Each structure stands twice: as structure tokens, then as C-alpha cells.
Short mmCIF file of C-alpha atoms and ligand atoms in Angstrom, two decimals:
data_model
loop_
_atom_site.label_atom_id
_atom_site.label_comp_id
_atom_site.label_asym_id
_atom_site.label_seq_id
_atom_site.Cartn_x
_atom_site.Cartn_y
_atom_site.Cartn_z
CA MET A 1 40.91 -0.33 -33.70
CA ASP A 2 41.50 -1.96 -37.00
CA LEU A 3 39.87 0.97 -38.91
CA HIS A 4 39.76 0.92 -43.10
CA LEU A 5 37.37 2.56 -45.44
CA ASP A 6 35.51 1.10 -47.23
CA THR A 7 36.34 3.03 -50.67
CA THR A 8 33.34 0.74 -52.73
CA PRO A 9 30.32 3.49 -54.12
CA ALA A 10 27.85 3.21 -53.62
CA ARG A 11 25.90 0.84 -56.37
CA THR A 12 23.05 3.40 -56.77
CA ALA A 13 20.68 5.99 -55.47
CA ALA A 14 23.17 8.34 -54.71
CA VAL A 15 21.42 12.12 -54.57
CA PRO A 16 23.51 14.64 -56.71
CA PHE A 17 24.09 17.42 -55.63
CA ASP A 18 24.28 20.42 -57.29
CA ALA A 19 27.30 22.41 -58.99
CA GLU A 20 28.10 24.16 -56.12
CA GLY A 21 28.13 21.54 -53.79
CA ARG A 22 25.81 22.85 -52.02
CA TYR A 23 24.23 19.48 -50.53
CA ARG A 24 21.19 20.54 -50.88
CA SER A 25 19.20 17.91 -52.87
CA VAL A 26 19.85 15.85 -49.73
CA SER A 27 16.24 15.95 -48.36
CA TYR A 28 13.37 18.54 -48.24
CA TRP A 29 15.31 20.10 -44.70
CA HIS A 30 18.12 20.48 -46.57
CA GLU A 31 16.53 23.06 -48.80
CA THR A 32 15.82 25.15 -46.02
CA VAL A 33 18.90 26.03 -44.55
CA ASP A 34 22.28 26.98 -46.27
CA MET A 35 24.28 24.00 -46.50
CA THR A 36 27.52 25.79 -48.33
CA PRO A 37 30.18 23.57 -46.70
CA GLY A 38 32.89 25.39 -44.79
CA PRO A 39 37.03 24.42 -45.55
CA ALA A 40 38.49 21.28 -47.11
CA LEU A 41 41.66 20.15 -44.32
CA GLU A 42 44.75 21.69 -46.95
CA GLY A 43 48.23 21.00 -44.47
CA ASP A 44 49.26 19.22 -41.84
CA ILE A 45 47.68 20.71 -38.46
CA ASP A 46 48.14 19.30 -34.21
CA CYS A 47 45.34 19.90 -31.50
CA ASP A 48 44.01 18.39 -28.21
CA VAL A 49 40.81 16.92 -30.05
CA ALA A 50 40.12 15.27 -33.00
CA VAL A 51 36.68 14.63 -33.57
CA ILE A 52 36.05 12.98 -36.45
CA GLY A 53 32.01 13.40 -38.22
CA GLY A 54 29.87 16.53 -37.89
CA GLY A 55 26.45 15.23 -37.90
CA TYR A 56 24.87 15.83 -33.68
CA THR A 57 27.28 13.63 -32.10
CA GLY A 58 30.09 15.41 -33.66
CA LEU A 59 29.18 18.91 -33.28
CA SER A 60 27.48 17.94 -29.31
CA VAL A 61 30.90 16.31 -28.78
CA ALA A 62 32.84 19.94 -29.53
CA TYR A 63 30.43 22.26 -28.08
CA ASN A 64 30.88 19.86 -24.43
CA LEU A 65 34.45 20.72 -24.74
CA LYS A 66 34.57 23.43 -25.42
CA ARG A 67 31.65 24.62 -22.54
CA LEU A 68 34.67 21.97 -19.51
CA ALA A 69 37.56 23.40 -21.04
CA PRO A 70 37.31 26.09 -23.90
CA ASP A 71 40.97 26.31 -24.06
CA LEU A 72 40.97 23.47 -25.86
CA ASP A 73 42.55 22.76 -29.59
CA ILE A 74 39.78 21.63 -31.14
CA VAL A 75 39.43 20.14 -34.98
CA LEU A 76 36.19 18.48 -36.13
CA LEU A 77 36.72 17.05 -39.47
CA GLU A 78 33.10 16.72 -42.10
CA LYS A 79 33.20 14.62 -45.22
CA ALA A 80 30.26 15.85 -47.04
CA VAL A 81 29.23 18.97 -45.21
CA VAL A 82 27.81 19.11 -41.41
CA GLY A 83 24.61 18.24 -41.42
CA HIS A 84 23.97 15.52 -44.13
CA GLY A 85 24.43 12.04 -42.34
CA ALA A 86 20.87 12.10 -40.40
CA SER A 87 21.59 14.85 -38.53
CA GLY A 88 20.24 16.40 -41.30
CA ARG A 89 17.52 14.06 -42.48
CA ASN A 90 15.86 12.41 -39.73
CA GLY A 91 11.94 13.12 -38.78
CA GLY A 92 12.93 15.39 -36.21
CA PHE A 93 11.01 14.02 -33.41
CA ALA A 94 13.60 14.69 -29.70
CA MET A 95 12.38 11.53 -27.71
CA PRO A 96 13.31 9.65 -24.64
CA LEU A 97 12.75 6.06 -26.56
CA THR A 98 15.77 3.87 -26.08
CA GLY A 99 15.40 0.50 -26.63
CA TRP A 100 12.37 -1.24 -27.94
CA ASP A 101 9.95 1.30 -25.89
CA LEU A 102 10.05 1.72 -21.84
CA LEU A 103 8.42 -1.95 -21.08
CA TYR A 104 11.55 -3.55 -22.65
CA THR A 105 13.70 -1.63 -21.09
CA VAL A 106 12.56 -1.69 -18.12
CA ARG A 107 12.79 -6.26 -18.74
CA LYS A 108 16.20 -5.34 -20.07
CA LEU A 109 17.54 -3.56 -17.41
CA GLY A 110 15.53 -3.35 -14.23
CA GLU A 111 12.76 -1.36 -13.27
CA ALA A 112 15.53 1.05 -11.22
CA ALA A 113 18.14 1.12 -14.27
CA GLY A 114 15.44 1.10 -17.01
CA GLY A 115 14.14 3.73 -14.57
CA ALA A 116 17.20 5.77 -14.58
CA VAL A 117 17.99 5.07 -18.41
CA TYR A 118 14.56 7.37 -19.42
CA ARG A 119 15.59 9.48 -17.30
CA VAL A 120 18.22 9.85 -18.79
CA MET A 121 17.12 10.34 -22.32
CA TYR A 122 13.81 13.05 -20.12
CA ASP A 123 17.00 14.95 -19.81
CA ALA A 124 18.72 14.50 -23.40
CA VAL A 125 14.64 16.02 -24.59
CA SER A 126 15.47 19.00 -22.17
CA HIS A 127 18.88 19.73 -23.16
CA VAL A 128 17.96 20.56 -27.11
CA LYS A 129 15.20 23.13 -26.52
CA LYS A 130 17.75 24.54 -24.19
CA LEU A 131 20.73 24.46 -26.89
CA VAL A 132 18.39 25.50 -29.06
CA ALA A 133 16.50 28.43 -26.68
CA ASP A 134 20.36 29.06 -25.21
CA HIS A 135 21.79 29.87 -28.60
CA GLY A 136 18.94 31.41 -30.68
CA ILE A 137 18.59 28.64 -32.67
CA ALA A 138 15.85 28.91 -35.36
CA CYS A 139 15.41 25.29 -36.27
CA ASP A 140 11.21 25.65 -36.41
CA LEU A 141 11.16 23.72 -32.39
CA GLU A 142 7.73 23.33 -31.80
CA ALA A 143 6.92 21.48 -28.35
CA THR A 144 4.40 19.00 -29.16
CA GLY A 145 4.59 16.79 -27.81
CA TYR A 146 3.85 12.92 -28.79
CA ALA A 147 1.28 10.42 -29.55
CA LEU A 148 1.56 6.42 -29.53
CA ILE A 149 -0.98 5.11 -31.20
CA ASN A 150 -2.22 1.73 -30.92
CA THR A 151 -4.09 0.54 -34.13
CA CYS A 152 -4.44 -3.38 -32.48
CA ALA A 153 -5.34 -5.17 -29.20
CA ALA A 154 -2.38 -6.95 -29.34
CA ARG A 155 -0.68 -3.43 -29.08
CA GLU A 156 -3.17 -1.91 -26.65
CA ARG A 157 -2.87 -4.63 -23.99
CA ARG A 158 1.22 -3.20 -23.85
CA ALA A 159 0.49 -0.28 -23.64
CA ARG A 160 -1.88 -0.18 -21.32
CA LYS A 161 1.17 -2.42 -19.12
CA GLU A 162 3.65 0.46 -21.04
CA TYR A 163 1.58 2.71 -19.42
CA ALA A 164 0.98 1.66 -16.44
CA CYS A 165 5.53 1.33 -16.04
CA ALA A 166 5.55 4.41 -16.55
CA HIS A 167 3.13 5.61 -14.00
CA ARG A 168 4.89 3.45 -10.91
CA LEU A 169 8.11 5.03 -12.22
CA GLY A 170 7.48 8.99 -12.22
CA PHE A 171 6.24 9.77 -16.26
CA ASP A 172 2.91 11.71 -16.46
CA HIS A 173 1.99 10.26 -19.37
CA VAL A 174 -1.84 10.24 -20.46
CA TRP A 175 -3.95 7.54 -21.51
CA LEU A 176 -6.20 8.13 -24.23
CA ASP A 177 -8.82 6.53 -24.50
CA LYS A 178 -10.94 6.41 -28.22
CA ALA A 179 -12.28 9.41 -28.15
CA ALA A 180 -9.73 11.41 -26.53
CA LEU A 181 -7.31 10.71 -28.84
CA GLU A 182 -9.67 11.72 -32.14
CA GLU A 183 -9.41 15.25 -30.25
CA TYR A 184 -5.80 14.65 -31.63
CA ILE A 185 -5.83 13.14 -35.35
CA ARG A 186 -8.15 10.43 -36.34
CA CYS A 187 -8.39 7.54 -38.80
CA PRO A 188 -10.52 4.59 -38.10
CA ARG A 189 -6.88 2.26 -37.77
CA PHE A 190 -6.69 3.93 -34.26
CA ARG A 191 -7.51 2.31 -31.46
CA SER A 192 -6.25 4.54 -28.65
CA GLY A 193 -2.72 5.81 -27.22
CA VAL A 194 -0.89 7.03 -25.02
CA PHE A 195 0.87 11.02 -25.32
CA ASP A 196 3.58 12.13 -23.69
CA PRO A 197 3.96 16.24 -22.99
CA HIS A 198 7.65 16.90 -23.21
CA PRO A 199 8.58 15.41 -26.79
CA CYS A 200 9.32 18.74 -29.44
CA VAL A 201 10.16 18.50 -32.73
CA ILE A 202 12.44 20.87 -34.61
CA ASN A 203 13.62 21.03 -38.13
CA PRO A 204 16.38 18.82 -38.28
CA ALA A 205 19.45 20.86 -40.36
CA LYS A 206 18.09 23.51 -39.46
CA LEU A 207 19.87 22.48 -35.61
CA ALA A 208 23.20 20.81 -37.17
CA ARG A 209 23.60 23.92 -39.37
CA GLY A 210 23.25 25.71 -35.65
CA MET A 211 24.75 24.25 -33.57
CA LYS A 212 27.83 24.11 -36.69
CA GLY A 213 27.96 28.64 -35.92
CA VAL A 214 28.31 27.53 -31.89
CA VAL A 215 30.99 25.29 -31.87
CA GLU A 216 32.48 27.87 -34.58
CA ARG A 217 32.10 30.80 -32.51
CA ALA A 218 33.21 28.47 -29.71
CA GLY A 219 36.66 27.97 -31.78
CA VAL A 220 36.40 24.80 -32.78
CA ARG A 221 37.76 24.21 -36.19
CA VAL A 222 35.47 22.66 -37.97
CA PHE A 223 37.05 21.16 -42.35
CA GLU A 224 33.53 20.31 -44.16
CA ARG A 225 34.39 18.17 -47.23
CA THR A 226 36.58 15.99 -45.62
CA PRO A 227 36.76 12.45 -45.07
CA LEU A 228 38.38 9.89 -42.79
CA GLU A 229 40.56 7.83 -44.89
CA ALA A 230 42.78 5.67 -42.90
CA LEU A 231 43.21 5.82 -39.19
CA THR A 232 47.16 5.12 -37.16
CA ALA A 233 47.03 4.82 -33.84
CA GLY A 234 49.54 6.10 -31.17
CA PRO A 235 49.44 7.82 -28.32
CA ARG A 236 48.59 10.32 -30.29
CA VAL A 237 46.20 9.47 -33.45
CA GLU A 238 47.24 9.86 -37.06
CA LEU A 239 44.35 11.06 -38.83
CA CYS A 240 44.23 10.91 -43.11
CA THR A 241 42.21 13.14 -44.91
CA PRO A 242 42.63 13.64 -49.15
CA LYS A 243 44.40 16.23 -48.25
CA GLY A 244 46.73 17.30 -44.97
CA ARG A 245 46.62 15.23 -41.82
CA VAL A 246 45.71 15.12 -37.79
CA ARG A 247 47.57 14.51 -34.29
CA ALA A 248 45.81 14.79 -31.73
CA PRO A 249 46.18 12.52 -28.35
CA ARG A 250 42.43 12.04 -28.61
CA ALA A 251 40.27 11.78 -30.92
CA VAL A 252 36.56 10.65 -31.41
CA LEU A 253 34.37 8.65 -33.93
CA ALA A 254 31.28 10.18 -34.08
CA VAL A 255 30.54 8.54 -37.47
CA ASN A 256 27.43 6.38 -36.03
CA GLY A 257 25.81 4.55 -39.16
CA TYR A 258 28.52 5.15 -41.06
CA GLY A 259 31.45 3.59 -38.90
CA ALA A 260 30.91 -0.02 -40.58
CA ALA A 261 31.98 1.41 -43.50
CA LEU A 262 35.01 2.59 -42.00
CA GLY A 263 35.32 -0.94 -39.73
CA PHE A 264 33.76 0.45 -36.47
CA MET A 265 32.73 -2.33 -34.97
CA PRO A 266 30.34 -3.78 -37.79
CA ALA A 267 28.88 -6.50 -36.81
CA ARG A 268 27.55 -4.96 -33.98
CA ILE A 269 26.46 -1.12 -34.86
CA LEU A 270 24.89 -2.01 -38.02
CA PRO A 271 23.98 0.52 -41.48
CA VAL A 272 20.53 0.34 -41.68
CA HIS A 273 18.29 2.38 -43.70
CA THR A 274 14.45 4.44 -42.93
CA PHE A 275 12.40 6.33 -45.66
CA ILE A 276 10.61 9.63 -45.43
CA VAL A 277 8.21 10.83 -47.84
CA LEU A 278 6.54 14.10 -47.24
CA THR A 279 3.21 15.83 -49.28
CA GLU A 280 2.88 19.38 -50.91
CA PRO A 281 1.52 22.09 -46.80
CA LEU A 282 -2.49 20.92 -46.12
CA THR A 283 -4.52 24.01 -45.67
CA THR A 284 -5.88 24.09 -42.45
CA ALA A 285 -9.26 22.68 -44.02
CA GLN A 286 -7.64 20.00 -44.30
CA LEU A 287 -6.02 19.40 -41.31
CA GLU A 288 -9.16 19.98 -40.16
CA ARG A 289 -10.85 16.83 -41.83
CA ILE A 290 -8.28 14.03 -39.80
CA GLY A 291 -9.09 16.61 -36.57
CA TRP A 292 -4.66 17.73 -37.14
CA ALA A 293 -5.51 21.08 -36.79
CA GLU A 294 -5.29 22.08 -33.52
CA LYS A 295 -3.43 20.07 -31.38
CA ARG A 296 -0.66 19.46 -33.24
CA ALA A 297 0.75 16.62 -31.05
CA SER A 298 3.27 15.02 -32.82
CA LEU A 299 2.37 10.74 -33.62
CA GLU A 300 4.25 7.23 -34.15
CA THR A 301 2.79 3.55 -34.22
CA ALA A 302 3.20 0.74 -32.34
CA ARG A 303 4.44 -1.71 -34.43
CA ASN A 304 7.90 -3.56 -34.52
CA PHE A 305 7.22 -1.72 -38.46
CA ILE A 306 6.81 2.20 -37.37
CA HIS A 307 5.08 4.98 -38.63
CA TYR A 308 6.10 8.77 -37.80
CA PHE A 309 4.46 10.86 -38.61
CA ARG A 310 4.12 15.15 -37.63
CA LEU A 311 3.43 18.74 -38.98
CA THR A 312 6.43 20.14 -40.54
CA ALA A 313 6.42 24.51 -40.36
CA ASP A 314 4.04 24.84 -43.37
CA ASN A 315 1.98 22.29 -42.75
CA ARG A 316 3.07 19.75 -44.64
CA ILE A 317 3.21 16.00 -43.33
CA LEU A 318 5.97 13.85 -42.77
CA PHE A 319 5.57 10.29 -43.20
CA GLY A 320 8.34 8.00 -42.59
CA GLY A 321 9.19 4.39 -41.37
CA GLU A 322 7.36 1.29 -43.02
CA ASP A 323 10.57 -0.93 -43.28
CA ALA A 324 13.84 -0.65 -41.36
CA THR A 325 17.16 -2.57 -44.19
CA LEU A 326 19.90 -3.12 -44.14
CA TYR A 327 21.34 -3.57 -47.70
CA TRP A 328 23.53 -6.38 -49.40
CA ARG A 329 27.40 -5.56 -48.04
CA GLY A 330 25.85 -2.73 -45.79
CA ARG A 331 26.16 -0.09 -48.90
CA TYR A 332 25.10 2.66 -48.39
CA TYR A 333 21.41 4.52 -50.01
CA ASP A 334 19.52 7.94 -50.34
CA ARG A 335 16.57 6.92 -51.96
CA ASP A 336 14.68 3.36 -52.16
CA PRO A 337 11.74 3.74 -54.59
CA ARG A 338 9.69 0.46 -52.84
CA VAL A 339 9.89 1.43 -49.29
CA PHE A 340 7.77 4.89 -51.56
CA ASP A 341 5.74 4.23 -52.36
CA ALA A 342 4.96 1.49 -49.59
CA LEU A 343 4.36 4.14 -47.48
CA LYS A 344 2.43 6.21 -50.58
CA ALA A 345 0.16 3.51 -50.17
CA ARG A 346 -0.28 3.29 -45.92
CA PHE A 347 0.28 7.03 -45.37
CA ARG A 348 -3.59 6.51 -48.60
CA ALA A 349 -5.16 4.04 -46.57
CA TYR A 350 -4.61 5.38 -42.71
CA PHE A 351 -6.51 8.52 -44.26
CA PRO A 352 -8.38 8.46 -47.21
CA ASP A 353 -9.67 12.41 -46.20
CA LEU A 354 -6.75 13.12 -47.02
CA ALA A 355 -6.53 11.46 -51.70
CA ASP A 356 -6.37 14.65 -53.08
CA VAL A 357 -2.93 15.50 -51.03
CA LYS A 358 0.45 15.69 -53.26
CA PHE A 359 3.59 14.16 -52.13
CA THR A 360 6.42 16.55 -52.93
CA ARG A 361 9.75 14.77 -50.83
CA GLU A 362 11.53 11.73 -50.73
CA TRP A 363 14.97 10.27 -48.46
CA GLY A 364 15.99 8.52 -46.56
CA GLY A 365 19.62 7.74 -44.93
CA VAL A 366 21.05 5.15 -42.55
CA LEU A 367 21.74 4.85 -38.97
CA GLY A 368 23.81 3.04 -36.42
CA VAL A 369 20.97 0.57 -34.85
CA THR A 370 22.10 -2.24 -32.39
CA PHE A 371 20.64 -5.93 -31.87
CA ASP A 372 19.34 -4.91 -28.53
CA MET A 373 18.71 -1.29 -29.55
CA PHE A 374 20.66 0.29 -27.06
CA PRO A 375 22.90 2.80 -27.54
CA THR A 376 26.67 2.52 -26.78
CA PHE A 377 29.80 5.69 -25.68
CA GLY A 378 32.58 4.47 -24.92
CA VAL A 379 37.14 4.56 -25.47
CA CYS A 380 38.66 2.33 -26.69
CA GLY A 381 42.83 1.23 -28.14
CA GLU A 382 44.77 -0.12 -27.74
CA HIS A 383 46.48 3.55 -26.15
CA ASN A 384 42.71 4.48 -25.23
CA ASN A 385 42.61 7.33 -26.64
CA LEU A 386 39.81 7.06 -29.29
CA TYR A 387 36.76 7.65 -28.17
CA TYR A 388 32.64 7.02 -29.51
CA ALA A 389 29.56 7.19 -29.09
CA ALA A 390 26.89 5.52 -31.88
CA GLY A 391 23.81 2.83 -31.77
CA TYR A 392 21.33 5.05 -31.59
CA SER A 393 18.76 2.96 -32.83
CA GLY A 394 16.77 5.35 -34.54
CA HIS A 395 16.08 7.70 -31.56
CA GLY A 396 19.44 9.83 -31.83
CA VAL A 397 17.66 13.32 -31.95
CA ALA A 398 17.49 13.86 -28.41
CA LEU A 399 20.03 11.15 -27.37
CA ALA A 400 23.31 11.91 -30.11
CA ASN A 401 22.55 16.06 -29.48
CA TYR A 402 23.11 14.64 -25.80
CA ALA A 403 25.81 12.82 -26.81
CA GLY A 404 28.66 15.05 -25.70
CA ALA A 405 28.08 15.76 -22.21
CA LEU A 406 28.03 12.32 -21.36
CA LEU A 407 31.74 12.10 -23.18
CA ALA A 408 33.14 15.47 -22.73
CA PRO A 409 33.26 14.21 -19.25
CA ARG A 410 35.29 11.49 -19.31
CA ILE A 411 37.63 13.05 -22.00
CA VAL A 412 38.58 16.46 -20.74
CA ALA A 413 39.39 13.83 -17.20
CA ASP A 414 42.11 11.48 -19.15
CA LEU A 415 42.86 14.44 -20.03
CA GLY A 416 43.97 14.82 -16.04
CA ARG A 417 41.19 17.94 -16.55
CA ARG A 418 38.71 17.14 -13.92
CA GLU A 419 37.53 14.28 -12.14
CA ALA A 420 35.72 10.76 -14.12
CA ALA A 421 32.11 11.64 -14.26
CA THR A 422 30.06 7.98 -15.02
CA ALA A 423 28.24 7.97 -17.85
CA PRO A 424 25.25 5.23 -18.95
CA PHE A 425 26.13 2.11 -21.54
CA TRP A 426 29.58 2.67 -20.80
CA ASN A 427 32.28 0.33 -23.24
CA ARG A 428 28.98 -1.94 -23.52
CA THR A 429 29.93 -4.16 -26.12
CA PRO A 430 26.09 -4.96 -28.41
CA PRO A 431 25.25 -7.67 -29.34
CA TYR A 432 27.72 -9.56 -32.25
CA LEU A 433 26.00 -10.23 -35.46
CA PHE A 434 27.64 -12.69 -37.51
CA GLN A 435 29.92 -12.55 -40.54
CA GLN A 436 28.87 -11.62 -43.31
CA PRO A 437 26.39 -12.75 -45.76
CA LEU A 438 25.37 -13.87 -42.25
CA ARG A 439 24.89 -10.83 -41.19
CA TYR A 440 22.74 -10.16 -43.84
CA ALA A 441 20.78 -13.19 -44.65
CA GLY A 442 19.95 -13.19 -40.52
CA MET A 443 18.82 -9.77 -40.88
CA HIS A 444 16.77 -10.41 -43.75
CA ALA A 445 15.16 -13.38 -41.43
CA TYR A 446 14.72 -11.57 -38.02
CA ARG A 447 12.87 -8.51 -40.66
CA ALA A 448 10.79 -11.21 -41.80
CA ALA A 449 9.62 -12.15 -38.95
CA LEU A 450 9.61 -8.79 -37.54
CA ARG A 451 7.06 -8.34 -39.85
CA ALA A 452 5.02 -11.20 -40.04
CA GLY A 453 4.11 -10.21 -36.29
CA ASP A 454 3.23 -6.99 -37.19
CA ILE A 455 0.69 -9.54 -39.86
CA LEU A 456 -0.30 -11.49 -37.61
CA GLN A 457 -0.60 -8.71 -34.95
CA GLY A 458 -3.21 -6.60 -37.50
CA ALA A 459 -0.72 -3.94 -36.56
C1 LIG B 1 15.06 9.07 -42.29
C2 LIG B 1 16.17 9.12 -41.17
C3 LIG B 1 14.45 9.26 -40.00
C4 LIG B 1 15.47 9.65 -37.95
N1 LIG B 1 14.49 10.19 -37.72
C5 LIG B 1 14.69 10.00 -35.83
C6 LIG B 1 13.13 10.86 -36.08
O1 LIG B 1 12.77 11.67 -35.87
N2 LIG B 1 14.04 10.92 -33.95
C7 LIG B 1 15.29 10.74 -33.49
O2 LIG B 1 15.05 10.53 -32.89
N3 LIG B 1 15.47 9.95 -34.43
C8 LIG B 1 16.44 9.77 -35.51
N4 LIG B 1 16.65 9.11 -36.83
C9 LIG B 1 17.94 8.92 -36.09
C10 LIG B 1 18.52 10.35 -36.11
O3 LIG B 1 18.84 11.09 -36.84
C11 LIG B 1 20.18 9.80 -35.57
O4 LIG B 1 20.45 8.53 -34.85
C12 LIG B 1 21.56 11.06 -35.99
O5 LIG B 1 21.21 12.09 -36.04
C13 LIG B 1 22.56 10.03 -35.56
O6 LIG B 1 23.63 11.07 -35.10
P1 LIG B 1 25.57 10.98 -36.08
O7 LIG B 1 25.91 12.51 -35.34
O8 LIG B 1 25.77 9.69 -34.52
O9 LIG B 1 25.36 10.77 -37.38
P2 LIG B 1 25.40 11.48 -38.42
O10 LIG B 1 24.53 12.59 -38.20
O11 LIG B 1 24.97 10.29 -39.19
O12 LIG B 1 26.61 11.69 -38.48
C14 LIG B 1 27.44 11.13 -38.99
C15 LIG B 1 28.46 12.08 -39.48
O13 LIG B 1 30.01 11.28 -39.91
C16 LIG B 1 30.19 11.39 -41.11
N5 LIG B 1 31.19 10.74 -41.80
C17 LIG B 1 31.13 9.25 -42.14
N6 LIG B 1 31.60 8.63 -42.65
C18 LIG B 1 32.56 9.78 -42.76
C19 LIG B 1 34.81 10.06 -42.91
N7 LIG B 1 34.88 9.06 -43.03
N8 LIG B 1 35.25 11.14 -41.88
C20 LIG B 1 34.61 12.07 -42.47
N9 LIG B 1 33.43 12.20 -41.68
C21 LIG B 1 32.26 10.71 -42.12
C22 LIG B 1 28.59 11.55 -42.08
O14 LIG B 1 29.20 12.44 -43.06
C23 LIG B 1 27.99 12.68 -41.27
O15 LIG B 1 28.21 13.79 -41.54
C24 LIG B 1 16.49 9.09 -38.97
C25 LIG B 1 17.22 8.48 -38.66
C26 LIG B 1 17.48 8.84 -40.13
C27 LIG B 1 18.33 8.85 -41.35
#
């Protein structure tokens, strides 16, 4: 595996961390939980499995390895703080979506395989609820369910087909005509929707930090502010960080959208950004104006460029989406004023009755997106000892938290401790997307086509 680090600093818009390095200014979520970093690695150490990346994927792998084989010595390296990446910044929707939607997945994989994949995704959602309950993680989990809303006739026709397909596969989705939808939310643009009762929402940074505590208590050694700078393959992988090295017979790359910067599948798992704006807390009277006070369902519009919106525990509205951007040369940004302005304008257009509500926070982050929107799990390298899970394509809250349940049994089996298990999307190679600069140009042409599709459909 050829891994090289892109050490070029991002040109703009990186959030300055506060003087004590507490990483609280990254997003609203980071302000709600203790983000003080633990120790960095100093010196050289050996372990059984080294995990690179302190997001849900890395935490989940460490957690599941310890469950299957408590005596394994596991080390987790995080370049900033656990929960610094997408796992601490996301919208917090734990839902069963993979691919573009269920209809797309079934068309691509067939009804039986597509249905099986969705069952895994529902297991992933249940897994998040169970993790939180089993370990008493205070992350404001709310079992709100989730409604996908149609804003145009074309999307409504597709939603009807998808709804029929879901029922054939045994999923208990509920069709909402306009009157039924208005029991969830009122907006003149919203025509109909489909409600799924299973998804939940969480405070993402609280979940990530809570899981950090869980794995540490299980004996995992977590090093923060410890970036992987070079990886040397071999029967024992060697991981170089600024002040120390880790040697391990097995390593796991759990860096998702940051993988491209490490040279991991840069033309297959793209560092695409999504952004969020957040309002001040709303009063019950304000929420009643749009019919969102009682049923607190989490919502998303059915478009190529979705809008996702939900309530936080203190009744702020989180509103995200509108665009999905790959920046020039795959650079990383935490802020994009153009997208923030577009999001706020869209929110005002949807909810004119909330014209008096102020926006108080804005942020964004990077996710790993594949061209067919399906993830990949697997093992690679000459010595077959470098594992990975990535490419959740914007739907990793449930799946990344479940990634360890899929990867850990394979790792433990490869250590000769148990029978090998199968996992979906195992060693799948996502579609290849040209060399740079064609990749950048191609992605932007595709993005323009998706946007034109939304405009033509009136979505
Ligand atoms: C704004 C936003 C909103 C989202 N909303 C949703 C949502 O509502 N629902 C949903 O399902 N999904 C959502 N997602 C996607 C979801 O958050 C991700 O799929 C998921 O968090 C991926 O987890 P991860 O652990 O694989 O990656 P990450 O959380 O990105 O973790 C990777 C970690 O690796 C670390 N790292 C990178 N390079 C190195 C290195 N060289 N050495 C050591 N560590 C390194 C990073 O600092 C980071 O902490 C959203 C994403 C964003 C950005």
C-alpha cells in the first residue's frame, strides 16, 4: 500500500483551535462536551492492532476487537482529538440509508441483496441505540424517526415506487400525504413524505467522546494529537508519528474522508464536504408556527442535493446540505460562506414564518464519498494486514458505528482466534474517478448535472 501524506496546509478557513487546544470551536456540538485532548504518543511501542483515526469507525473497531478478544493490545492514534472529524460534526441522523436510496440500492444489487444490505443498515441503527443504552452514553439520543419529504411531482412518483419496494421487503415505512405530513411539519413547498419510525438522532460529539471513554475503560490506549505521518508496510506495520512509532502485525485505516490525503484510494473515495447552519433555540410558540413542536421527527428533502434538518435537545434547528463540494486538489475546509448563505436563504424560503429566528453557528466537514455511494470494507497490502472501512457517502452515523462489528471478526479470525465471518461490501473496489485535474473537473460537471436535475424537477 502506497501511503504518502499531503502535508500542504489548507489554504483558508481552518477553524483556529483555542489556546489550550480544546478544539471546542470546530462546531456547536464540540462546545457541548469536553474536548480536552488526552496524551500524545511519545516513544516507540508495540501492540496487536493499531487503529488510525479517532472517529466512529476507529472507535467501533477498537470497541469490537476488545469485545471479541479482551486480551488484545489495541492502540488508537488520532491526529487531533477523538471526534474532531465528521464523527463530531455531523447532523446526528442515525439512519439506514446506503447508496442514493433504497430504490437505487435494489436496482443496483437486486431485490434480495439490496434488501439484505438494508437489513444490515437497520442493524446498524439498532446497534447505535444499544451502544448508547448499554454504556449509558449521555449523547441526547432521541428516537424521533425520520421523514423523507417530496417537494416536487417527480420525486413523489419515485417515493411511491420506493415505498412499495420497502413494503415488499418488509420495512414498515408509512406514506404521508400532505395532510398527514402536516402533522409532522408545515411548509407550503412540502407535498408528501415517507416516515420511517426507526432512525434516531444523537449529539455526535457527545457520542464520539462517550465512546472514547468506553474504549479506554476497556483497555484501549488512545493517543490524541498524534498524526500518522508515514506508514511502512511489512509483516509488522510501522506507523510513524511526530514523537514516536507504533509497530503492529495488523493496522486499521479508519480515516474515511481523510484517506485521500494519505494516498488511500484517492480516486475512489473522495473528500467531499457538507455544511450546516444552526439557529438559536426556538420557543414552543415558534415551533408551533411550522407544526414541529409535537412530533419532533428528523427530516430530509428528496433531492439530489438534499436538505437535512432536525431539532437539537435545546430546540435549535440544525439545517444542512444544499451542496456537496470537492475542493481543488482535494483540500479540506471547515467553513464555506457561499454554502452557508445558500443554506440560510433556503431555510428562509421554506419557513417564512420563522423570519425572526437568528442563525448562531455554522460549520462543515469532510466525508468519504464513492461514485456509486456504497461503502467499502476490506483488507489490503502485500502482507494482507492493512484493514479499512470507508466511503459511507454521508450516511456513516449508523454504519461507521457498526463498522467494527463488521471488521473486528475478520481481524480476530486473521489472528487465528476464530472462524472468519462475512461482511457486506467486503474488498469491494469503488468506481475509479480519473486522475487529477480531470477528477476535479469531472466531479464539478457531475455536480452541475445534479443541480440542473433538481432545478428541472422543481425540487
Ligand atoms: C457536516 C456533516 C454532516 C453529516 N451528517 C450526517 C448525518 O446526519 N448522518 C449520517 O449518517 N452521516 C452524516 N455525516 C457523515 C458521518 O459523519 C461520517 O460518515 C462518519 O462520521 C465517518 O466516521 P469515520 O470515523 O469513518 O470518519 P471521521 O469521523 O472523519 O474520523 C476520521 C478521523 O481520522 C483522523 N485522522 C485523519 N488523518 C489522520 C492521520 N494522518 N493520523 C491520525 N488520525 C487521522 C481525523 O482527525 C478524524 O478524527 C455527516 C458528515 C459531515 C461532515
